[in-house]
PDB file of C-alpha atoms and ligand atoms in Angstrom:
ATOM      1  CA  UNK Y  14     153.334  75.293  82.063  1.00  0.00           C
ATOM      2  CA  UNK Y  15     150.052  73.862  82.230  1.00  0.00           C
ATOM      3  CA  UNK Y  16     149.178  70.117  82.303  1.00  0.00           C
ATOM      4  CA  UNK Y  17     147.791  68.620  79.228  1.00  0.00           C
ATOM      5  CA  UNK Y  18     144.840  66.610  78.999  1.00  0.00           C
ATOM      6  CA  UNK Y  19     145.540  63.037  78.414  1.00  0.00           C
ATOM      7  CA  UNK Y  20     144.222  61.836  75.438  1.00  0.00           C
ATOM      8  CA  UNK Y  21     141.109  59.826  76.283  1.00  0.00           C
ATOM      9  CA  UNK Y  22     139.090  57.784  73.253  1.00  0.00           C
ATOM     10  CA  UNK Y  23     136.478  55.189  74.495  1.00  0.00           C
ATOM     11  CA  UNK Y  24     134.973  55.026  71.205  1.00  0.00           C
ATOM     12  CA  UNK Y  25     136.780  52.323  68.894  1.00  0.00           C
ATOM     13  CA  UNK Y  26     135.517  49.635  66.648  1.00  0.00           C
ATOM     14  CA  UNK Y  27     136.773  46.882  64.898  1.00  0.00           C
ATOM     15  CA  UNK Y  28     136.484  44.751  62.017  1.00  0.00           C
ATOM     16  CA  UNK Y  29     134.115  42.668  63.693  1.00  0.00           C
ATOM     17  CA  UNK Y  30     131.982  44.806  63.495  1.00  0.00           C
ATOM     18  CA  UNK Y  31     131.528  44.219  59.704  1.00  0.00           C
ATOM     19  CA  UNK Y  32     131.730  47.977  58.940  1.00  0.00           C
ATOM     20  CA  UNK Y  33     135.208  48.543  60.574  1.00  0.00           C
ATOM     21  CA  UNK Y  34     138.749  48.079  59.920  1.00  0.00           C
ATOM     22  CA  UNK Y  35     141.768  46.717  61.556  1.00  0.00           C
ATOM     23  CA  UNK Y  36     142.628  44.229  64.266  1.00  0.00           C
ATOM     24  CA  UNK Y  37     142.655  45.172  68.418  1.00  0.00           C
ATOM     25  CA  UNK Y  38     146.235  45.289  67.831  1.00  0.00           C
ATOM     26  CA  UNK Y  39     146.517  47.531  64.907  1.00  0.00           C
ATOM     27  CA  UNK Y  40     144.154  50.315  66.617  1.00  0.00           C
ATOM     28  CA  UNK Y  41     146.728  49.877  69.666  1.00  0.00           C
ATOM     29  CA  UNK Y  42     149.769  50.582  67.522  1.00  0.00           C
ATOM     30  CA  UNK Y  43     148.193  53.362  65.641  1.00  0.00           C
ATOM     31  CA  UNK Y  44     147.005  54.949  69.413  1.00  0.00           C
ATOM     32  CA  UNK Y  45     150.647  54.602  70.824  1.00  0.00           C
ATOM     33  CA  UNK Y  46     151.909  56.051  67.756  1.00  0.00           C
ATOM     34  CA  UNK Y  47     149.107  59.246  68.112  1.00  0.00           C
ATOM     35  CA  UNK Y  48     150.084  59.643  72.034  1.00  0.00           C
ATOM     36  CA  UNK Y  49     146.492  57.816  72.914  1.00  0.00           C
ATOM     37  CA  UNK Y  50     147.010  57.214  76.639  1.00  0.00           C
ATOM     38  CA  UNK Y  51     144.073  55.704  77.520  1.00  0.00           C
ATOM     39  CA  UNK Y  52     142.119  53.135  74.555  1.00  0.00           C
ATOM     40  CA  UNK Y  53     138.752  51.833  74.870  1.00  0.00           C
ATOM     41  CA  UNK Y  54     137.449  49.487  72.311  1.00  0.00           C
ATOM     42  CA  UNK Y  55     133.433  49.794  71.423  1.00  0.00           C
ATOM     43  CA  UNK Y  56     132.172  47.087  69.442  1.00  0.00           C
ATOM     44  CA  UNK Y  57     128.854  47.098  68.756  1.00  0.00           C
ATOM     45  CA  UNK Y  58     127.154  44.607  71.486  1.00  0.00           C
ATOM     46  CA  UNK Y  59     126.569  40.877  70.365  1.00  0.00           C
ATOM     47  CA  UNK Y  60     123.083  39.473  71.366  1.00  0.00           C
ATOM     48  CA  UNK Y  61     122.326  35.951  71.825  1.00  0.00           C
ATOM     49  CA  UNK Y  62     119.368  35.810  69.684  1.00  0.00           C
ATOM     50  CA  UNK Y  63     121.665  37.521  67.014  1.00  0.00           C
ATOM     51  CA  UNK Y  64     119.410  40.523  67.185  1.00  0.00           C
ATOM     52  CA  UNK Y  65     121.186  43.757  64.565  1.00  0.00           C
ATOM     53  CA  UNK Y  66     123.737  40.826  63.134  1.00  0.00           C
ATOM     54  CA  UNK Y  67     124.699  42.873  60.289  1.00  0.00           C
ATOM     55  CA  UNK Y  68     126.603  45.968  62.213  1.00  0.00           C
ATOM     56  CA  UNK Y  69     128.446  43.340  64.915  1.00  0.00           C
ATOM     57  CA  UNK Y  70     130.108  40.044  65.710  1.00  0.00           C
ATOM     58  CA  UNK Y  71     128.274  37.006  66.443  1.00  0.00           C
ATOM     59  CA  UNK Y  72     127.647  36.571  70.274  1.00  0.00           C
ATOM     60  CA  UNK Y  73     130.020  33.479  70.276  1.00  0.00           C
ATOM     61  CA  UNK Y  74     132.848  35.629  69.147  1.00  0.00           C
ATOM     62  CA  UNK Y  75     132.882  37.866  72.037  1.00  0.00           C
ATOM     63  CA  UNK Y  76     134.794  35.904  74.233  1.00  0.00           C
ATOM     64  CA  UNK Y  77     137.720  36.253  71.736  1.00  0.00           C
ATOM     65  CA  UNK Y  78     137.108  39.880  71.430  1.00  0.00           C
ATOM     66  CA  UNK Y  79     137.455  39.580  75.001  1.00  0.00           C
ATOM     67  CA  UNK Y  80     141.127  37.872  74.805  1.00  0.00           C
ATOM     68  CA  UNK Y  81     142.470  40.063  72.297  1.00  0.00           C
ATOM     69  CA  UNK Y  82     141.692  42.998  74.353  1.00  0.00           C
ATOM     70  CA  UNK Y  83     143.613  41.240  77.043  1.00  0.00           C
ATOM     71  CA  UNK Y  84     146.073  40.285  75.082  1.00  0.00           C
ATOM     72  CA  UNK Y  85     146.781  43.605  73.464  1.00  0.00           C
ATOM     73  CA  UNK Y  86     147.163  44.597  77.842  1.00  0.00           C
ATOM     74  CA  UNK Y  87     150.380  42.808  77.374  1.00  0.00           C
ATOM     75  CA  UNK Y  88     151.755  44.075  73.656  1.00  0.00           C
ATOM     76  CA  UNK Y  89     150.903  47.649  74.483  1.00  0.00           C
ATOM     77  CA  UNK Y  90     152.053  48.410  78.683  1.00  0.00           C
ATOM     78  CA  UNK Y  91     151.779  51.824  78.424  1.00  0.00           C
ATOM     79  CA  UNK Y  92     148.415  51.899  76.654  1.00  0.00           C
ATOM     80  CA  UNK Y  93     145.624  51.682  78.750  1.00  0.00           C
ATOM     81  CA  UNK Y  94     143.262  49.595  77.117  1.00  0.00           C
ATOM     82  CA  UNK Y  95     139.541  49.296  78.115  1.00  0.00           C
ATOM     83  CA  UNK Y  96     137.578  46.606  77.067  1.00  0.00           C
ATOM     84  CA  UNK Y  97     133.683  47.562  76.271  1.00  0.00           C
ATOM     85  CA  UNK Y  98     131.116  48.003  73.908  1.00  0.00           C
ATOM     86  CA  UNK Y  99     128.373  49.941  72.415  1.00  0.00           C
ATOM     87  CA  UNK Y 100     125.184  48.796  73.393  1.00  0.00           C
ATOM     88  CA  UNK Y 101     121.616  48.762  71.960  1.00  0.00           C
ATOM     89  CA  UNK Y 102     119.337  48.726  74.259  1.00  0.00           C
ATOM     90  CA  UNK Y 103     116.776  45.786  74.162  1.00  0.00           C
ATOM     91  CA  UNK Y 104     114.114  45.914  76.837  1.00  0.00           C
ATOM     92  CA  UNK Y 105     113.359  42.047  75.862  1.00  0.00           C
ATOM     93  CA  UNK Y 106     116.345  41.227  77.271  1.00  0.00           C
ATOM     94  CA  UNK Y 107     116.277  43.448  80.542  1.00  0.00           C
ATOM     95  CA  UNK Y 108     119.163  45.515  82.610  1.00  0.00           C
ATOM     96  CA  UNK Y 109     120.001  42.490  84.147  1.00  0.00           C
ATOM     97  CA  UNK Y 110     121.524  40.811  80.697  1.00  0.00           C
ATOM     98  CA  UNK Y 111     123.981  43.810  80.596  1.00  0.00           C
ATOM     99  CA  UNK Y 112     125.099  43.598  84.180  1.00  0.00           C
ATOM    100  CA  UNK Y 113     125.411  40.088  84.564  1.00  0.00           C
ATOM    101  CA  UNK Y 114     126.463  38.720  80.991  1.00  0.00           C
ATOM    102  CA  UNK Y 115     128.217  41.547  79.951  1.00  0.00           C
ATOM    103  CA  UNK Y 116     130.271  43.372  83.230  1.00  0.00           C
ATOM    104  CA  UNK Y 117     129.921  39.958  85.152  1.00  0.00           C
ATOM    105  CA  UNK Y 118     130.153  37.139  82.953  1.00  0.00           C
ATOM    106  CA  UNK Y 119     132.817  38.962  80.423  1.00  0.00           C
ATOM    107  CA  UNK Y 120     134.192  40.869  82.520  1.00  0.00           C
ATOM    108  CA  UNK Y 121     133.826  44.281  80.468  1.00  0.00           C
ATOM    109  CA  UNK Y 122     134.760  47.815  82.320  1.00  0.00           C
ATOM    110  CA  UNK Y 123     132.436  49.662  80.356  1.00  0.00           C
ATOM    111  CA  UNK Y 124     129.143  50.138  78.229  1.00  0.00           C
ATOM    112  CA  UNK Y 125     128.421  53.062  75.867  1.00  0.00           C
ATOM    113  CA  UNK Y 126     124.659  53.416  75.485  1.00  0.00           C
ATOM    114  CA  UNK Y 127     123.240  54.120  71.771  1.00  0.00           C
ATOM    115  CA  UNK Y 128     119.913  54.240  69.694  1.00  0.00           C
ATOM    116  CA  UNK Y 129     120.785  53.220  66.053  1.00  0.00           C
ATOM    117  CA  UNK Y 130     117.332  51.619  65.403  1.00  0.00           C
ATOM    118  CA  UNK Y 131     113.981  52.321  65.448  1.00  0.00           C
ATOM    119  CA  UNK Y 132     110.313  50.994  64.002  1.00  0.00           C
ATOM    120  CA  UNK Y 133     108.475  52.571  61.527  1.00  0.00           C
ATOM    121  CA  UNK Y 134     105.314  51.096  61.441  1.00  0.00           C
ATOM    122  CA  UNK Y 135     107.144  47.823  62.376  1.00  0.00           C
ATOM    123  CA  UNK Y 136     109.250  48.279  59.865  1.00  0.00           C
ATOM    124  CA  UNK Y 137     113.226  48.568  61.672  1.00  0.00           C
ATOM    125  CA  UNK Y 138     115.052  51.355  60.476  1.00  0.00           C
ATOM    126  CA  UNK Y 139     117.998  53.450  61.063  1.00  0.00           C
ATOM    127  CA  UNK Y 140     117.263  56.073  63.392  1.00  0.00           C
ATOM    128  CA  UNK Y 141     119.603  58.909  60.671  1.00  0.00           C
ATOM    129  CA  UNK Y 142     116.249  58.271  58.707  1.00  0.00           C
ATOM    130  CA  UNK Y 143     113.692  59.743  61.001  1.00  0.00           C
ATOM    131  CA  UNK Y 144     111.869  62.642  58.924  1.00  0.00           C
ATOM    132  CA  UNK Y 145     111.173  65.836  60.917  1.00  0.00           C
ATOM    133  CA  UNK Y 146     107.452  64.629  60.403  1.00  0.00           C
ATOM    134  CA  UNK Y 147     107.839  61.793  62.437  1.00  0.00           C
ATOM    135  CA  UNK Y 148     108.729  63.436  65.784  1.00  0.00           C
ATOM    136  CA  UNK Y 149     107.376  60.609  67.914  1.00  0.00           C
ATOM    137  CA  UNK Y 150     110.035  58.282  66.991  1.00  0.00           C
ATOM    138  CA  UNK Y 151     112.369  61.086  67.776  1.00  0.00           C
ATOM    139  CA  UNK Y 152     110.617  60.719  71.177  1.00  0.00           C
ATOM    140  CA  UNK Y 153     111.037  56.808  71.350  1.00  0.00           C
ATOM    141  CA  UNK Y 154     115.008  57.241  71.217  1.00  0.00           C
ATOM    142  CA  UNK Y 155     115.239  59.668  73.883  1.00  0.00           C
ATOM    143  CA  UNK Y 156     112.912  57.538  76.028  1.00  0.00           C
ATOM    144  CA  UNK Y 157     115.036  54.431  75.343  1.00  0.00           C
ATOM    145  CA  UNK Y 158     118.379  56.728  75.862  1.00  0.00           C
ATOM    146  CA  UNK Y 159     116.581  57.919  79.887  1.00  0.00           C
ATOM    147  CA  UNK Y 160     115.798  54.552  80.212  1.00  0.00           C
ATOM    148  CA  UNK Y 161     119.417  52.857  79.894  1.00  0.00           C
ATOM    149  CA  UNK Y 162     120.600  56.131  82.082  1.00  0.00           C
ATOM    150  CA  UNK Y 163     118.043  55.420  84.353  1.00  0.00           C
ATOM    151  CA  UNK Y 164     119.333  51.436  84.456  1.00  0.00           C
ATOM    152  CA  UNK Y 165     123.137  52.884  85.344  1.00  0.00           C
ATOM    153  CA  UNK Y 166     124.618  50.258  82.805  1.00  0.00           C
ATOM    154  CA  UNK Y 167     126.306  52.996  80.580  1.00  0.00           C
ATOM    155  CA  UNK Y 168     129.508  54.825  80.965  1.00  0.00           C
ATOM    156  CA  UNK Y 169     127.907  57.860  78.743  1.00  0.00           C
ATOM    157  CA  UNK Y 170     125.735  57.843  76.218  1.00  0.00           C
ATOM    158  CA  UNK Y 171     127.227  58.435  72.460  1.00  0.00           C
ATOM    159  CA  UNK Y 172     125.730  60.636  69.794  1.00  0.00           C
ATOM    160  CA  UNK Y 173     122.604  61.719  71.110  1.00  0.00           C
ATOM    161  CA  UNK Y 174     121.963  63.662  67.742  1.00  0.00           C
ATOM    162  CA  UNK Y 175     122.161  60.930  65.775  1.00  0.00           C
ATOM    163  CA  UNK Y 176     118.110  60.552  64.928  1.00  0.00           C
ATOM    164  CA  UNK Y 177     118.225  64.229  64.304  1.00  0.00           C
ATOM    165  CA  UNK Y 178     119.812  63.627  61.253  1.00  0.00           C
ATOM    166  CA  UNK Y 179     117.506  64.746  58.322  1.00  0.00           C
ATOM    167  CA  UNK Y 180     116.149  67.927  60.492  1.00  0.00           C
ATOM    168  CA  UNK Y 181     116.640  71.073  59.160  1.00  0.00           C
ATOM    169  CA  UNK Y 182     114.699  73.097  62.148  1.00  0.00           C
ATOM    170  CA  UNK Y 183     115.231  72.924  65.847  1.00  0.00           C
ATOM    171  CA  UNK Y 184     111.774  73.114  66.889  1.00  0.00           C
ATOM    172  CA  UNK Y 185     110.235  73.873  70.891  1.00  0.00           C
ATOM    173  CA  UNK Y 186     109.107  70.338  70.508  1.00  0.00           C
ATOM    174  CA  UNK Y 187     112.647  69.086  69.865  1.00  0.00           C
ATOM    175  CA  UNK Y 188     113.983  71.241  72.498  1.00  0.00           C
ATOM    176  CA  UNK Y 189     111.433  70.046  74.491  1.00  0.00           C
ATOM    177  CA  UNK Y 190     112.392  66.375  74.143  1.00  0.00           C
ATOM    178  CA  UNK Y 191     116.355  67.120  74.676  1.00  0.00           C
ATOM    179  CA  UNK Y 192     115.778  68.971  77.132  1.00  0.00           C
ATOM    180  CA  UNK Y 193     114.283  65.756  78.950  1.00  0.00           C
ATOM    181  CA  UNK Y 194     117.376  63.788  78.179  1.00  0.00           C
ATOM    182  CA  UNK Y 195     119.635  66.575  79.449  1.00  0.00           C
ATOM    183  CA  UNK Y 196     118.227  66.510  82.597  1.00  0.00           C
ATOM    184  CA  UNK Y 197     118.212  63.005  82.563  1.00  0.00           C
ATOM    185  CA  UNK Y 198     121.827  62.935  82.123  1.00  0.00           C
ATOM    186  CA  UNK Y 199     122.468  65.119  84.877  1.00  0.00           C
ATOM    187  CA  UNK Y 200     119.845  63.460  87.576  1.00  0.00           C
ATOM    188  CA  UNK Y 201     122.143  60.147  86.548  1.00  0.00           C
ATOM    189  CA  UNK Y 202     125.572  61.655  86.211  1.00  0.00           C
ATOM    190  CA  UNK Y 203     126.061  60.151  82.868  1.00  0.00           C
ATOM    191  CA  UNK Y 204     127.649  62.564  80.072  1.00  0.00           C
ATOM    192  CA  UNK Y 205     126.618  63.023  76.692  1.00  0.00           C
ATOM    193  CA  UNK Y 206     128.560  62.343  73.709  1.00  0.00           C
ATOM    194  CA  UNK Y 207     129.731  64.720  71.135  1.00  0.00           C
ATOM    195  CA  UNK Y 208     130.390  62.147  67.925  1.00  0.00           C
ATOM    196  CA  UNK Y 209     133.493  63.139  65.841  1.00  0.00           C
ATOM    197  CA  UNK Y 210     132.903  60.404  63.134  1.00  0.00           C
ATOM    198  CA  UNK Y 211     130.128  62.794  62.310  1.00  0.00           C
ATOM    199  CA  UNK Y 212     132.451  65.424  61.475  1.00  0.00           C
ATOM    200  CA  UNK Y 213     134.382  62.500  58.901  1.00  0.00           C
ATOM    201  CA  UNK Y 214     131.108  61.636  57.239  1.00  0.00           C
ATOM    202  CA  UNK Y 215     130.132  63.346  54.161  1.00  0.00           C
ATOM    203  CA  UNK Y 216     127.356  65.795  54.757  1.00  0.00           C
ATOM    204  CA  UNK Y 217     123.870  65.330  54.351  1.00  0.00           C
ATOM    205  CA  UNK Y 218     121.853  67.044  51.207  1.00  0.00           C
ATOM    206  CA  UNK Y 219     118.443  67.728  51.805  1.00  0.00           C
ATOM    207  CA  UNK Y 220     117.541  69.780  48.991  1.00  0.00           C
ATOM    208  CA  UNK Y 221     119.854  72.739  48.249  1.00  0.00           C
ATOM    209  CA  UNK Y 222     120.753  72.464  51.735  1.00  0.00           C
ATOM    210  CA  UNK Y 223     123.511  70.373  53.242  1.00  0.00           C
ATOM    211  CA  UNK Y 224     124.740  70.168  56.485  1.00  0.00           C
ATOM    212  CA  UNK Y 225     127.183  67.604  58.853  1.00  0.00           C
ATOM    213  CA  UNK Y 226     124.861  64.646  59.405  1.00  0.00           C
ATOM    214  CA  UNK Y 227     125.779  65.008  63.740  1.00  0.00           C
ATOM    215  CA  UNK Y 228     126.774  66.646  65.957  1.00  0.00           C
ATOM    216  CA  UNK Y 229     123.860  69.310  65.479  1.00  0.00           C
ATOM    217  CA  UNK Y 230     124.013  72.767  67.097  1.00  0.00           C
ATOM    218  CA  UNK Y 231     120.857  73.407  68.704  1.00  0.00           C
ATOM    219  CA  UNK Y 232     121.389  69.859  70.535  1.00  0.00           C
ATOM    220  CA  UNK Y 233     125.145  71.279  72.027  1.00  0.00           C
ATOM    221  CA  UNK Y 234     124.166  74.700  72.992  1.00  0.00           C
ATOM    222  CA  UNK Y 235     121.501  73.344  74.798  1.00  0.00           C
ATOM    223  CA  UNK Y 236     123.487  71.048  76.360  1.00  0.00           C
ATOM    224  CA  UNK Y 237     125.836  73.894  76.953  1.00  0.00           C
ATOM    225  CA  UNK Y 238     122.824  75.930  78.696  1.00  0.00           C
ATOM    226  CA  UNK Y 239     121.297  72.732  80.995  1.00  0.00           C
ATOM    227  CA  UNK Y 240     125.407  72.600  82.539  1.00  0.00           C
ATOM    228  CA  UNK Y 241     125.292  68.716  80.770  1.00  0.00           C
ATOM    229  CA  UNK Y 242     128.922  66.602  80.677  1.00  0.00           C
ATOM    230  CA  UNK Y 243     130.189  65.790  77.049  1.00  0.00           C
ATOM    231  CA  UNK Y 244     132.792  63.348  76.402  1.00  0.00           C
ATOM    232  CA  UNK Y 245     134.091  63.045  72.958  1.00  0.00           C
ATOM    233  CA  UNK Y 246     134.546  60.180  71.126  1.00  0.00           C
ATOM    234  CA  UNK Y 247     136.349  59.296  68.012  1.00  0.00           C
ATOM    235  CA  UNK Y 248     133.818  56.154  67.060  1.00  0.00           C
ATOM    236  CA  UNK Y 249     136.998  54.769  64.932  1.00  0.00           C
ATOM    237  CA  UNK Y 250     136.614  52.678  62.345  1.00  0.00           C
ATOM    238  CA  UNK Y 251     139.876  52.668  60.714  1.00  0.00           C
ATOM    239  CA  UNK Y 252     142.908  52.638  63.569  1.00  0.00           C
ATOM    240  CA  UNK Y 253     144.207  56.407  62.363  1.00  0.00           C
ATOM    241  CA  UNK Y 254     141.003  57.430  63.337  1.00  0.00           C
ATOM    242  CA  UNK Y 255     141.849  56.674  67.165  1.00  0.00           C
ATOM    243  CA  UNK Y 256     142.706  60.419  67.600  1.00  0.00           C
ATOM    244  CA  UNK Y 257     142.781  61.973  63.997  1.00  0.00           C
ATOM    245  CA  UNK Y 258     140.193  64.433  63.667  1.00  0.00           C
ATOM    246  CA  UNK Y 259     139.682  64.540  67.421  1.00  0.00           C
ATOM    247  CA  UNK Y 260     141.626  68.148  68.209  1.00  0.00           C
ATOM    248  CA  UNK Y 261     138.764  69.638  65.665  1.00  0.00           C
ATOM    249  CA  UNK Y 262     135.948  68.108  68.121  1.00  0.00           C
ATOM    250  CA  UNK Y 263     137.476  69.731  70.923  1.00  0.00           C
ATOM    251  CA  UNK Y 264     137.678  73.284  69.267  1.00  0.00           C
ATOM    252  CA  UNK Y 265     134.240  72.351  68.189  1.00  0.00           C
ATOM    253  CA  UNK Y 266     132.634  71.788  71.938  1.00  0.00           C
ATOM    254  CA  UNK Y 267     134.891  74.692  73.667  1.00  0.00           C
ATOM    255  CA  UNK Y 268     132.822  77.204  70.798  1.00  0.00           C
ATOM    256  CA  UNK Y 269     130.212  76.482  73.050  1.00  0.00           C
ATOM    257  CA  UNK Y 270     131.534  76.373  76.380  1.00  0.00           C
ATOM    258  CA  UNK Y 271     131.033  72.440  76.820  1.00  0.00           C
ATOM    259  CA  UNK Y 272     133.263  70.701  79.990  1.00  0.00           C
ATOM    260  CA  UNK Y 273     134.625  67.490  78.739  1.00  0.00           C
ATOM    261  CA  UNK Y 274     135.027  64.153  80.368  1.00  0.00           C
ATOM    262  CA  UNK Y 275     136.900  62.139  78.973  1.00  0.00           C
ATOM    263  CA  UNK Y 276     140.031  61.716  81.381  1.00  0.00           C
ATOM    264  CA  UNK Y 277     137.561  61.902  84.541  1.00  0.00           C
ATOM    265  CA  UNK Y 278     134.830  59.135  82.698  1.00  0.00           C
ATOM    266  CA  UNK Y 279     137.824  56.512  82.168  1.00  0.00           C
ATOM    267  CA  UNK Y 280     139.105  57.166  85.201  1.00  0.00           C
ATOM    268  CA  UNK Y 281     135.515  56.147  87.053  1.00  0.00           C
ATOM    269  CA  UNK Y 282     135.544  52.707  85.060  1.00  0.00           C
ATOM    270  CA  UNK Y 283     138.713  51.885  87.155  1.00  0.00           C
ATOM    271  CA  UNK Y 284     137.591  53.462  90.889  1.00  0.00           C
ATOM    272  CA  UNK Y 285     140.590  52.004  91.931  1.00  0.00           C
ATOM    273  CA  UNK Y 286     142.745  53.629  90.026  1.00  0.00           C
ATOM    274  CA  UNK Y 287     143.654  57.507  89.913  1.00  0.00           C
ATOM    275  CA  UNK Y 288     143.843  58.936  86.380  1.00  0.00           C
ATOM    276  CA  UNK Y 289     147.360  59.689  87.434  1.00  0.00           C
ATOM    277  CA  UNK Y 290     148.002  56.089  86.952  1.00  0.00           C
ATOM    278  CA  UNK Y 291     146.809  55.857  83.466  1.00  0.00           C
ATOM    279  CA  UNK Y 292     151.047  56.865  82.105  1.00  0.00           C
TER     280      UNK Y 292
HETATM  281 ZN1   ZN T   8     127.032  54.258  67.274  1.00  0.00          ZN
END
């Protein structure tokens, strides 16, 4: 009979984050209760100068985030639980803030690397709101994705496709500029994420058009063709979401002959430990 896969989800948020529901606990229970072996909880990353405020706790709560994580170790033995977030990247702060404050000071196993912002004409704005005219910012997330590979502070880096949002065309210059990360995220051995809280979103209607706001097609089979790693991730925000729709995202990334790494990613947050020892 063969083996199968544990179920791996790194991708969890809470209510602190202001747009989540549910307690560290209550995604726990729901996980145990969906055969979740291995839990990692996401938050979006606090910053000291209280940078993005509205999508995450304040900094000073994240040493509680911290304790509930551990304490949720305790209620919840044979749950793995992983305790990390989803970082922004901000180059005022430098690679050194993430290693030390985060993984040193807090002790965190893990950061997942994501663009959700971007400046239009110094205006900040979500990056789902890049118009296919305005390629160049396109270009400033992948640059800022490279550069937080390049900085080895993330565990993978979660949906890359998320500024592709209101495209309707997969140009040479996008495949251009993917094809950049993709090699980026092979040089650095750091896998890509396919996003399944894209698949729960309602679609986006551009015109008589609509279509799933991410993942995007032309970004996967490329993947697919470059040989890049994809991990999925649920990105929870309610706790049945810790595993609900994820079987789809699977079906989803074997259509295009995607590896995933999800069992071998957790198990390289804890070198120590085999991913044997995750039951
Ligand atoms: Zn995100």
């Amino acid at each position: 009979m063969m083996k199968q896969p544990l179920r791996v989800n790194l991708h969890t948020h809470t209510r602190r984050c202001k747009h989540a529901q549910g307690e560290i606990s209550d995604y726990c229970a729901e996980a145990v209760r969906q055969n979740v072996a291995v839990l990692g909880f996401s938050d979006h990353s606090p910053f000291p100068g209280g940078e993005y405020a509205s999508t995450r706790m304040d900094f000073t709560e994240l040493a509680d985030y911290c304790d509930d994580i551990r304490r949720a170790r305790e209620a919840f033995p044979d749950l793995t639980v992983l305790a990390g977030l989803e970082a922004d990247y901000l180059p005022a702060l430098g690679p050194s803030f993430y290693r030390e404050v985060y993984l040193g000071e807090y002790g965190l196993d893990y950061l997942i690397g994501a663009v959700h912002f971007t400046r239009r004409a110094g205006e900040l704005i979500w990056v789902g709101d890049i118009t296919p005219e305005e390629t160049e910012l396109v270009r400033g997330c992948i640059e800022e994705s490279i550069q937080m590979m390049e900085n080895g502070l993330i565990a993978y880096l979660a949906h890359p496709d998320m500024a592709l949002v209101r495209f309707r065309t997969w140009t040479p210059e996008l495949a251009a500029l993917y094809r950049d990360l993709m090699q980026a995220s092979i040089t650095f051995d750091i896998p890509l994420e396919i996003n399944a809280y894209g698949f729960r979103k309602p679609p986006v209607q551009n015109g008589p058009e609509s279509r799933r706001q991410y993942p995007w097609n032309p970004v996967w089979e490329l993947a697919a063709e470059c040989g890049v790693k994809t991990v999925i991730g649920a990105d929870a925000h309610k706790p049945v979401d810790v595993w609900s729709n994820m079987p789809e995202v699977f079906d989803y990334s074997r259509q295009f002959g995607l590896v995933n790494y999800n069992e071998a990613t957790a198990a390289r947050l804890h070198p120590a430990r085999k991913t044997a020892d995750f039951r």
